[in-house]
XYZ file of C-alpha atoms in Angstrom:
742
model
C 68.248 85.749 74.214
C 67.997 86.313 77.979
C 70.873 88.153 79.538
C 73.189 85.907 81.404
C 74.877 86.663 84.699
C 78.630 87.017 84.517
C 80.972 87.545 87.431
C 82.460 91.001 87.606
C 86.186 90.803 87.587
C 87.079 94.368 86.642
C 90.076 95.940 88.187
C 89.345 99.520 87.143
C 90.076 100.807 90.632
C 93.675 99.728 90.281
C 94.193 102.201 87.410
C 92.660 105.033 89.422
C 94.831 104.169 92.413
C 97.896 103.930 90.230
C 97.099 107.282 88.609
C 96.463 108.961 91.977
C 99.652 107.558 93.494
C 101.660 108.611 90.432
C 100.232 112.147 90.528
C 100.902 112.401 94.261
C 104.457 111.156 93.742
C 105.086 113.568 90.882
C 103.436 116.388 92.830
C 105.616 115.715 95.859
C 108.697 115.504 93.643
C 107.699 118.749 91.920
C 107.102 120.516 95.253
C 110.376 119.183 96.637
C 112.172 120.370 93.509
C 110.555 123.801 93.728
C 111.248 124.000 97.456
C 114.855 123.000 96.862
C 115.187 125.606 94.116
C 113.619 128.323 96.276
C 115.789 127.242 99.200
C 118.924 127.486 97.088
C 117.943 130.939 95.801
C 117.093 132.167 99.314
C 120.330 130.734 100.685
C 122.374 132.382 97.937
C 120.552 135.681 98.515
C 121.099 135.575 102.262
C 124.723 134.591 101.887
C 125.338 137.426 99.421
C 123.656 139.896 101.808
C 125.634 138.550 104.768
C 128.966 138.728 102.962
C 128.276 142.265 101.752
C 127.210 143.387 105.250
C 130.338 141.787 106.671
C 132.503 143.590 104.116
C 130.745 146.914 104.880
C 131.319 146.434 108.603
C 134.952 145.645 107.974
C 135.320 148.797 105.830
C 133.662 150.996 108.490
C 135.790 149.483 111.219
C 138.947 149.932 109.181
C 137.999 153.507 108.248
C 137.221 154.561 111.854
C 140.335 152.893 113.227
C 142.420 154.457 110.469
C 141.085 157.946 111.307
C 141.718 157.428 115.022
C 145.232 156.168 114.368
C 145.900 159.072 112.029
C 144.631 161.501 114.639
C 146.907 159.940 117.266
C 149.947 160.246 115.020
C 149.141 163.851 114.069
C 148.593 164.788 117.700
C 151.891 163.199 118.736
C 153.811 165.075 116.047
C 152.003 168.326 116.887
C 152.793 168.087 120.576
C 156.401 167.075 119.950
C 157.167 169.687 117.281
C 155.689 172.853 118.905
C 156.949 175.024 121.797
C 154.704 173.174 124.236
C 157.443 170.899 125.540
C 159.747 173.869 126.317
C 156.959 175.755 128.058
C 155.991 172.766 130.189
C 159.585 172.149 131.196
C 160.069 175.751 132.457
C 158.149 176.799 135.544
C 155.753 179.643 135.112
C 152.174 180.707 135.692
C 149.324 178.781 133.976
C 148.740 181.705 131.632
C 152.011 180.946 129.915
C 150.880 177.316 129.340
C 147.463 178.532 128.170
C 149.115 180.872 125.650
C 151.327 178.090 124.321
C 148.311 175.789 123.915
C 146.360 178.452 122.052
C 149.219 178.883 119.656
C 148.644 175.235 118.763
C 144.907 175.822 118.289
C 145.184 176.458 114.578
C 146.825 173.067 114.246
C 144.050 171.294 116.164
C 141.423 171.708 113.489
C 140.810 167.932 113.414
C 139.649 168.084 117.070
C 136.867 169.868 118.859
C 139.109 170.744 121.800
C 142.168 169.881 123.887
C 143.436 170.415 127.394
C 146.443 169.670 129.615
C 145.684 167.665 132.727
C 147.872 167.998 135.762
C 148.131 166.342 139.176
C 144.860 165.938 141.049
C 142.731 166.383 137.968
C 143.500 170.049 137.582
C 143.135 171.440 134.095
C 146.242 173.563 133.504
C 145.261 174.824 130.053
C 142.601 174.202 127.453
C 141.583 175.217 124.009
C 138.412 174.622 121.914
C 137.947 174.639 118.128
C 135.813 177.722 117.373
C 134.582 176.151 114.143
C 132.918 173.330 115.971
C 132.126 175.078 119.293
C 129.638 177.894 119.128
C 131.102 179.759 122.183
C 134.123 179.521 124.412
C 133.940 178.673 128.077
C 136.002 180.578 130.563
C 135.785 177.974 133.266
C 137.155 175.117 131.121
C 136.116 172.725 128.425
C 132.664 171.174 128.449
C 132.254 167.532 129.448
C 135.303 167.957 131.667
C 134.244 165.360 134.211
C 133.444 162.724 131.567
C 136.679 163.490 129.755
C 138.745 163.213 132.916
C 137.092 159.873 133.873
C 137.959 158.443 130.518
C 141.409 159.965 130.400
C 142.343 158.609 133.800
C 141.002 155.091 133.162
C 143.665 152.442 133.152
C 142.508 150.740 129.890
C 144.703 149.792 127.019
C 142.382 148.541 124.278
C 141.086 149.130 120.800
C 138.170 151.493 120.294
C 136.354 149.871 117.359
C 135.306 146.229 116.854
C 134.267 143.185 118.781
C 137.748 141.974 119.697
C 139.761 143.730 122.407
C 143.433 144.199 121.453
C 146.211 146.102 123.300
C 147.454 149.516 122.115
C 151.063 150.750 122.218
C 152.755 154.183 121.880
C 152.366 157.528 123.682
C 148.825 158.177 122.444
C 145.771 156.125 123.074
C 142.079 156.611 122.294
C 138.778 155.773 123.917
C 135.068 156.549 123.733
C 133.172 158.509 126.318
C 129.643 159.768 126.609
C 128.164 162.783 128.361
C 124.474 162.931 128.161
C 123.402 162.435 124.577
C 126.833 163.238 123.144
C 129.530 160.720 122.264
C 133.160 161.774 122.030
C 136.356 160.171 120.804
C 139.079 160.976 123.298
C 142.810 160.835 122.477
C 145.217 160.960 125.426
C 149.013 161.499 125.259
C 151.127 160.665 128.261
C 153.698 163.412 127.874
C 156.177 161.561 130.034
C 156.440 158.835 127.379
C 157.418 161.242 124.637
C 161.104 161.839 123.869
C 160.804 165.629 124.109
C 159.647 165.269 127.740
C 162.085 162.574 128.745
C 164.345 164.891 130.737
C 161.987 164.720 133.628
C 162.320 168.365 134.495
C 158.567 168.815 134.584
C 157.502 169.270 138.186
C 154.349 167.216 137.759
C 153.274 164.365 135.401
C 151.085 165.838 132.700
C 148.676 164.418 130.065
C 147.674 166.088 126.828
C 144.022 165.279 126.014
C 142.292 165.993 122.657
C 138.708 165.110 121.889
C 136.240 165.265 119.044
C 132.502 164.677 118.779
C 131.229 161.655 116.874
C 128.842 163.929 115.009
C 126.378 163.353 112.222
C 128.639 165.315 109.855
C 131.524 163.019 110.678
C 129.307 159.937 110.136
C 127.963 161.372 106.868
C 131.515 161.967 105.654
C 132.387 158.393 106.689
C 129.369 157.073 104.757
C 130.236 159.047 101.633
C 133.854 158.015 101.577
C 132.988 154.303 102.079
C 129.811 154.317 99.962
C 127.673 153.103 102.841
C 124.194 154.494 103.389
C 122.689 155.945 106.561
C 125.473 155.474 109.124
C 124.075 156.370 112.543
C 125.216 156.269 116.147
C 122.897 154.484 118.594
C 123.223 153.648 122.260
C 120.993 150.526 122.230
C 121.865 147.289 120.388
C 120.441 147.238 116.795
C 118.155 144.362 115.837
C 120.045 143.509 112.650
C 123.303 141.749 113.605
C 124.707 142.267 110.097
C 124.569 146.096 110.175
C 126.129 147.096 113.512
C 129.606 147.884 114.803
C 130.373 148.221 118.506
C 132.289 151.201 120.012
C 134.249 150.302 123.147
C 134.520 152.551 126.218
C 137.497 152.907 128.495
C 136.578 149.807 130.471
C 136.490 147.659 127.299
C 132.717 147.398 127.166
C 130.655 148.409 124.164
C 128.878 151.640 125.027
C 127.519 152.605 121.602
C 127.000 151.157 118.158
C 127.418 152.363 114.659
C 124.566 151.135 112.479
C 123.803 151.608 108.791
C 121.523 150.469 106.017
C 123.376 147.491 104.588
C 123.576 146.932 100.865
C 121.677 143.809 99.769
C 123.217 142.524 96.530
C 121.352 139.245 96.970
C 118.033 141.086 96.939
C 119.143 143.047 93.895
C 120.167 139.849 92.150
C 116.879 138.230 93.139
C 114.874 141.153 91.764
C 116.946 141.158 88.615
C 116.422 137.439 87.980
C 112.921 137.251 89.440
C 111.265 137.056 86.032
C 113.651 134.308 84.978
C 112.820 132.360 88.137
C 109.102 132.883 87.547
C 109.544 131.714 83.958
C 111.387 128.578 85.130
C 108.660 127.908 87.711
C 105.968 128.347 85.068
C 107.887 126.057 82.718
C 108.139 123.369 85.385
C 104.464 123.857 86.222
C 103.527 123.500 82.562
C 105.656 120.341 82.315
C 103.988 118.983 85.449
C 100.508 119.738 84.097
C 101.454 118.165 80.763
C 102.775 115.026 82.448
C 99.667 114.791 84.633
C 97.425 115.132 81.582
C 99.378 112.452 79.730
C 99.242 110.216 82.773
C 95.502 110.776 83.041
C 95.044 109.883 79.383
C 97.276 106.818 79.799
C 95.373 105.787 82.938
C 92.075 106.095 81.097
C 93.441 103.985 78.243
C 94.785 101.432 80.694
C 91.464 101.341 82.521
C 89.627 100.867 79.222
C 91.988 98.062 78.231
C 91.641 96.504 81.668
C 87.886 96.502 81.321
C 88.184 94.930 77.886
C 90.697 92.371 79.123
C 88.573 91.547 82.153
C 85.517 91.248 79.956
C 87.376 88.931 77.600
C 88.898 87.078 80.541
C 85.407 86.347 81.829
C 83.805 85.658 78.446
C 84.173 82.846 75.937
C 85.050 84.423 72.604
C 83.322 81.781 70.486
C 79.942 81.465 72.219
C 79.970 84.909 73.925
C 78.906 83.129 77.113
C 80.770 83.420 80.417
C 83.787 81.135 80.500
C 84.863 78.713 83.226
C 86.590 81.413 85.250
C 83.492 83.590 85.304
C 81.306 80.528 85.958
C 83.424 79.520 88.968
C 83.404 83.035 90.399
C 79.643 83.388 89.984
C 79.095 79.994 91.595
C 81.302 80.959 94.554
C 79.414 84.226 95.025
C 76.037 82.490 94.811
C 77.034 79.706 97.195
C 78.111 82.321 99.748
C 74.407 83.162 100.229
C 73.198 79.555 100.393
C 72.108 78.290 103.807
C 70.664 74.994 104.966
C 67.227 76.477 105.465
C 67.403 79.008 102.607
C 66.901 78.842 98.849
C 68.817 76.226 96.909
C 70.619 76.177 93.600
C 71.537 73.533 91.083
C 74.590 73.022 88.905
C 74.012 71.368 85.544
C 76.939 70.097 83.472
C 76.065 69.485 79.809
C 78.170 67.484 77.382
C 77.228 67.356 73.701
C 76.813 63.930 72.110
C 78.199 63.287 68.607
C 79.903 66.707 68.512
C 83.175 65.113 67.409
C 81.400 63.474 64.464
C 80.156 66.900 63.310
C 83.650 68.343 63.650
C 85.232 65.482 61.720
C 82.549 65.409 59.022
C 81.951 69.107 58.340
C 85.141 70.698 59.680
C 86.033 72.906 62.616
C 84.189 75.899 61.186
C 80.959 73.926 61.336
C 81.840 72.838 64.844
C 82.305 76.465 65.919
C 78.958 77.412 64.386
C 77.320 74.515 66.211
C 78.774 75.763 69.514
C 77.314 79.238 68.881
C 73.867 77.842 68.089
C 73.953 75.577 71.148
C 74.821 78.627 73.295
C 71.780 80.472 71.939
C 69.454 77.536 72.602
C 70.772 76.983 76.123
C 70.349 80.674 76.945
C 66.769 80.438 75.709
C 66.032 77.398 77.867
C 66.919 79.011 81.221
C 65.128 81.700 83.193
C 66.338 85.258 83.751
C 68.970 85.254 86.476
C 70.301 81.780 85.720
C 73.868 81.577 84.422
C 74.851 79.725 81.260
C 78.581 79.283 80.580
C 80.822 77.415 78.208
C 83.331 75.494 80.271
C 85.449 74.309 77.358
C 85.209 72.217 74.208
C 81.675 70.871 73.930
C 80.954 71.162 77.668
C 78.560 73.757 79.094
C 77.491 74.613 82.602
C 74.348 76.155 84.100
C 73.817 77.688 87.549
C 70.089 77.406 88.208
C 68.815 79.704 90.966
C 65.143 79.954 89.985
C 62.995 76.907 90.713
C 66.086 75.015 91.860
C 64.023 72.077 93.127
C 64.224 68.496 91.873
C 61.096 69.099 89.814
C 62.415 72.417 88.502
C 65.783 70.887 87.609
C 64.065 67.986 85.851
C 61.929 70.441 83.880
C 65.006 72.414 82.866
C 66.760 69.186 81.871
C 63.805 68.184 79.697
C 63.785 71.606 78.014
C 67.499 71.382 77.285
C 67.238 67.852 75.879
C 64.291 68.824 73.690
C 66.023 71.990 72.491
C 69.331 70.322 71.628
C 67.656 67.335 69.969
C 66.110 69.593 67.336
C 68.198 69.594 64.103
C 70.807 72.326 63.610
C 71.407 73.925 60.229
C 75.178 74.035 59.765
C 76.750 75.162 56.470
C 73.536 74.386 54.646
C 73.185 70.897 56.083
C 71.012 69.640 58.909
C 72.849 67.877 61.716
C 71.389 66.235 64.784
C 73.178 65.870 68.087
C 72.162 65.046 71.601
C 73.364 65.888 75.077
C 74.009 64.301 78.434
C 73.309 66.280 81.607
C 74.561 65.787 85.153
C 72.800 67.631 87.988
C 73.986 68.367 91.536
C 72.049 70.501 94.026
C 73.100 72.728 96.908
C 72.896 72.469 99.836
C 71.497 68.934 99.447
C 74.588 67.478 97.766
C 77.225 69.976 98.819
C 77.954 73.621 99.556
C 81.331 74.177 97.894
C 82.070 74.770 94.242
C 84.585 71.942 94.016
C 82.183 69.438 95.553
C 79.212 70.440 93.383
C 81.206 70.342 90.158
C 82.677 66.965 91.037
C 79.281 65.521 91.899
C 77.636 66.993 88.789
C 80.458 65.483 86.718
C 79.797 62.120 88.373
C 76.104 62.400 87.443
C 77.091 63.394 83.890
C 79.244 60.292 83.607
C 76.301 58.190 84.783
C 74.043 59.808 82.172
C 76.537 58.937 79.445
C 76.902 55.357 80.603
C 73.127 54.985 80.744
C 72.713 55.587 77.031
C 73.332 59.335 76.514
C 70.797 62.030 75.576
C 69.393 62.037 79.087
C 69.891 63.759 82.431
C 70.846 62.248 85.769
C 70.762 63.599 89.323
C 73.669 62.832 91.564
C 73.008 59.949 93.945
C 75.140 58.642 96.772
C 75.829 55.277 95.117
C 77.390 57.133 92.195
C 79.922 58.577 94.580
C 80.783 55.149 95.906
C 81.235 53.951 92.331
C 83.503 56.888 91.563
C 85.534 56.232 94.693
C 85.947 52.638 93.573
C 87.044 53.790 90.144
C 89.560 56.208 91.613
C 90.864 53.485 93.868
C 91.115 51.069 90.977
C 92.827 53.682 88.825
C 95.459 54.589 91.419
C 96.118 51.031 92.494
C 96.093 49.626 88.943
C 98.689 52.164 87.841
C 100.839 51.105 90.784
C 100.253 47.407 90.042
C 101.342 47.836 86.393
C 104.449 49.786 87.356
C 105.441 47.267 90.046
C 104.585 44.052 88.142
C 101.861 43.033 90.612
C 99.424 41.565 88.056
C 99.257 37.922 86.909
C 98.187 35.989 83.810
C 95.882 32.999 83.577
C 95.539 30.979 80.402
C 92.415 29.262 79.032
C 93.163 26.297 76.764
C 91.952 26.193 73.178
C 91.551 22.521 72.265
C 91.120 20.579 69.062
C 87.540 19.805 68.085
C 87.853 16.200 69.329
C 88.965 17.521 72.727
C 92.152 15.486 72.820
C 94.837 18.102 72.216
C 95.603 21.631 73.433
C 96.356 23.676 70.305
C 96.523 27.105 71.898
C 95.995 29.208 75.028
C 94.346 32.609 75.483
C 96.135 34.931 77.929
C 93.766 36.609 80.395
C 94.954 39.168 82.968
C 94.083 38.778 86.657
C 94.553 41.222 89.562
C 94.968 40.001 93.102
C 94.457 43.250 95.057
C 96.268 43.272 98.431
C 93.221 44.766 100.218
C 90.187 43.844 98.066
C 91.175 40.397 96.906
C 90.697 39.141 93.354
C 89.200 41.898 91.171
C 87.547 40.528 88.003
C 88.694 41.921 84.646
C 85.197 43.295 83.986
C 85.727 45.738 86.878
C 89.118 47.143 85.900
C 89.504 46.724 82.105
C 86.814 49.337 81.390
C 88.347 51.713 83.962
C 91.755 51.200 82.365
C 90.306 52.153 78.976
C 88.536 55.188 80.438
C 91.511 56.468 82.442
C 94.166 55.964 79.759
C 95.807 52.895 81.336
C 94.822 50.338 78.706
C 97.944 50.854 76.572
C 100.484 50.202 79.366
C 98.269 47.363 80.660
C 98.075 45.712 77.220
C 101.817 46.061 76.696
C 102.433 44.439 80.088
C 100.099 41.528 79.197
C 101.800 40.953 75.835
C 105.301 41.025 77.317
C 104.439 38.706 80.223
C 102.519 36.285 77.982
C 105.402 36.039 75.497
C 107.851 35.487 78.343
C 105.823 32.691 79.975
C 104.648 30.976 76.746
C 108.148 30.509 75.305
C 108.318 27.141 77.021
C 105.187 25.835 75.250
C 106.566 24.909 71.897
C 104.011 24.507 69.120
C 101.200 26.051 71.181
C 99.638 29.249 69.789
C 99.417 32.161 72.222
C 96.266 34.292 71.811
C 96.412 37.841 73.222
C 93.472 40.267 73.106
C 94.092 43.729 71.604
C 92.104 46.753 72.804
C 90.787 49.132 70.107
C 92.577 51.978 71.860
C 95.829 50.028 71.844
C 95.444 49.063 68.185
C 94.885 52.691 67.119
C 98.059 53.793 68.909
C 100.603 55.044 66.379
C 103.366 52.826 67.771
C 101.262 49.667 68.108
C 102.986 47.588 65.413
C 106.453 48.751 66.480
C 105.732 47.916 70.118
C 104.512 44.414 69.227
C 107.558 43.651 67.090
C 109.911 45.056 69.731
C 108.289 42.951 72.462
C 108.593 39.798 70.367
C 112.254 40.536 69.713
C 113.060 41.370 73.336
C 111.346 38.249 74.689
C 112.751 36.040 71.867
C 109.274 34.673 71.170
C 108.398 32.921 67.900
C 106.024 35.317 66.043
C 104.390 32.336 64.293
C 103.077 31.189 67.703
C 101.487 34.593 68.470
C 97.886 35.294 67.535
C 96.346 38.725 68.193
C 92.592 38.757 68.739
C 90.827 41.879 67.350
C 87.193 42.938 67.635
C 85.145 44.738 65.029
C 85.494 47.930 67.082
C 89.144 48.038 66.017
C 88.124 48.285 62.373
C 85.135 50.638 62.422
C 86.658 54.135 62.765
C 89.526 53.994 60.250
C 89.452 50.890 58.069
C 92.367 52.020 55.888
C 94.712 52.530 58.820
C 93.569 49.247 60.356
C 94.223 47.375 57.107
C 97.729 48.848 56.837
C 98.563 47.892 60.441
C 97.221 44.337 59.965
C 99.241 43.850 56.790
C 102.358 45.008 58.627
C 101.677 42.619 61.525
C 101.083 39.661 59.201
C 104.291 40.473 57.318
C 106.171 39.687 60.548
C 104.491 36.287 60.846
C 101.962 37.166 63.550
C 98.476 35.629 63.170
C 95.182 37.566 63.469
C 91.832 36.356 64.791
C 88.458 38.129 64.603
C 86.985 37.896 68.097
C 83.266 37.997 68.979
C 82.335 37.102 65.402
C 78.633 37.486 64.627
C 77.863 40.267 67.109
C 78.687 43.212 64.805
C 77.007 44.749 61.789
C 79.580 44.171 59.064
C 81.331 40.894 59.816
C 81.060 39.609 56.243
C 82.618 42.803 54.875
C 85.525 42.467 57.307
C 86.074 38.834 56.371
C 86.247 39.759 52.701
C 88.551 42.775 53.108
C 90.861 41.908 55.986
C 93.162 38.904 56.030
C 92.223 37.106 59.246
C 93.543 33.651 60.072
C 90.731 32.638 62.404
C 87.233 33.623 63.499
C 85.929 33.088 67.011
C 82.162 32.535 67.286
C 80.869 34.607 70.197
C 79.747 32.697 73.303
C 76.301 34.364 73.184
C 75.250 32.039 70.308
C 75.973 28.927 72.380
C 74.396 30.058 75.632
C 70.790 29.014 74.794
C 71.516 26.977 71.697
C 69.345 23.967 70.825
C 70.126 21.573 68.047
C 67.248 22.791 65.906
C 66.981 26.383 67.190
C 67.821 29.621 65.409
C 71.131 29.974 67.258
C 72.155 26.546 66.023
C 71.397 27.570 62.473
C 73.482 30.765 62.857
C 76.396 28.890 64.382
C 76.231 26.298 61.593
C 76.236 29.078 58.962
C 79.181 30.890 60.543
C 81.227 27.694 60.776
C 80.447 26.816 57.174
C 81.350 30.358 56.042
C 84.661 30.266 57.872
C 85.629 26.912 56.396
C 84.617 28.136 52.941
C 86.950 31.158 53.306
C 89.812 28.970 54.471
C 89.733 30.263 58.044
C 90.065 28.301 61.250
C 86.835 28.413 63.246
C 86.910 28.513 67.034
C 83.750 28.415 69.181
C 83.857 30.131 72.583
C 81.739 29.353 75.633
C 81.560 25.566 75.236
C 80.172 24.272 78.512
C 78.204 21.069 77.749
C 78.809 17.795 75.945
C 75.833 18.522 73.643
C 77.462 21.754 72.505
C 80.721 19.866 71.985
C 79.091 17.198 69.811
C 77.163 19.806 67.791
C 80.225 21.927 67.117
C 82.212 18.864 66.189
C 79.455 17.834 63.776
C 79.275 21.192 61.959
C 83.017 21.302 61.351
C 84.514 23.729 63.916
C 88.274 23.442 64.222
C 88.841 24.572 67.811
C 86.826 24.792 71.010
C 87.211 26.902 74.120
C 85.125 26.888 77.269
C 84.545 25.702 80.795
C 83.766 22.172 79.568
C 87.493 21.732 79.117
C 89.025 24.273 81.515
C 88.628 27.710 82.918
C 91.532 30.156 82.817
C 94.325 28.680 84.956
C 97.858 29.687 85.968
C 100.779 28.841 83.715
C 101.825 25.963 85.981
C 98.474 24.243 85.382
C 99.017 24.600 81.620
C 102.391 22.916 82.118
C 100.631 20.016 83.847
C 97.946 19.647 81.190
C 100.506 19.689 78.383
C 102.297 16.864 80.123
C 99.248 14.572 79.754
C 98.542 12.521 76.630
C 94.796 13.196 76.583
C 94.195 15.796 79.286
C 90.408 16.059 78.866
C 89.499 12.422 78.253
C 88.041 11.892 81.714
C 86.016 15.092 81.508
C 84.517 14.182 78.147
C 83.828 10.634 79.239
C 82.012 11.827 82.325
C 79.957 14.313 80.275
């Protein structure tokens, strides 16, 4: 079987895009989570390091300030408790003061030296610690100028720290530098001490002690405070967490203590590094696992999407493309059609007698027939043409090769020949046919909707022309379809709004003197198109599903208007579709009751088409109708195949001889013989016999001679409004003049 073209409707890219977006989202979330975790760890580490450095700085500051304060207190007690105050208060040569200061030398072991400063910057006495000074100077202590500048400065401030705070008491300390050496200087204003308060000293004196800020002192400070590598620098350190400023006499920072700060955060980080790495690896493994599962799920989804799309574009029974795929392929093909380019044709195929196969052999046989039809259709087209099942027993073909009128006709002939061949279904041979409608692009249209509508119009024409044939769309078909659509829309509106009317044709006694009944015939006075004959809209009503409401309207209106004609039978035609409706009998009885019409006056006219499909159901409905007193007449008698069988089985009250037997009847012709036989048969079965289509006096005399009971035709009257029936019923012999003139 040639491969058919199906529209591709896969959406596999959506799964890939969904997978990629999901992976990107998870990756970003994973990176953000990792970054947040690393940020938290780094922040905790830095904060731990900062807090520890701050605590170390506070300990160093407290330790240095404590030593300075202790030195100040010791120096004050030393100066106050020795013989220095008595010596200074008694006049004498400087040697006496020098001797007194040296006697205090053994008690100045915490300092590198001391001196007494007099008026004008004169050094009255001095002493140096031999353990810290390698040799004694005869001229005075070293760094004398730097010491005197600091001692005579008018500052009152703390030595250590960033904040400047006032100092109180007799002693005060400051920092001074001389070259590369830094000294801590403690100055006592002797005039502020109680032992010198008498004021007998001839000049104001200051006692100055100093000590070097040496590496040994810093090492001892580091050991006692468990701080590593304390150093003294004169330039600001780069690390703000490991420095402590030393203030000079003017309150400015002249040097810094710096050290190697402890980093507990780094220690903690190193200690838990493996745990952090393990957590990161765990999260990475989870991420990889999730990505792999997502990939597998995406592949499964993509596979299912492909299967769903394939099934969505394929008919499961015939394995041909379905209507959706057919429409998409037609749209894609039409996109490349131009007025001067290649053409294409759309063929709609409807199987004839498919319902009979389904009803006779069952739905399984019907499904097998569909599959075999699909195979034959695929074999009839050329490679590149598209065959699709549009639904039920309807197929469609998009012909792109040889899409000329001759090529389409050839394809139509091949399809008809192929589908006419018998099919073997469940061991039995069945024969069907097909009707084909053809529309071409761009000749007939260039849009999918237009081509399908026009091909459907041509298909309808092929069916109406006798089936098992093909038909090309022609412009007059479109006009006919427009008329049908107009009739359908307007007829529905006319039924709903009670815009139809009834005319009645009299049924007279055989002598022509009395009206014994009337046949109700519907008429439609269209507001725009004038009077539309029943032959134009009854068939459309049956085709478009309007015959049931139309028939119910006719029955109700006829019963309402005929109530005033007492003793006159009312004949109403029944459509086969209406008769097969499940509520037909109930609707008739309800209408009779609601209009208060005498059921004995009502006579329903049925055709043989009512009885053909389901004789049992028809017999049951007729028995039910007759049980309510309603009469039944067999219309168009003699035109069917089984009239005698129907007369024997079904209980009719009257037969109506079809008008076709009277149209060319001669007294001795074959039609006359048939009419005579039918009338004789009806009388023999006890039925009333009515002849339709009586138009001449000769026909009247012949029918009267052979024993017909009732006559109906233009000789007496055409169908007239109810008011004209009222007038005729008011006459004693309404047709006497007509018969006399004939």
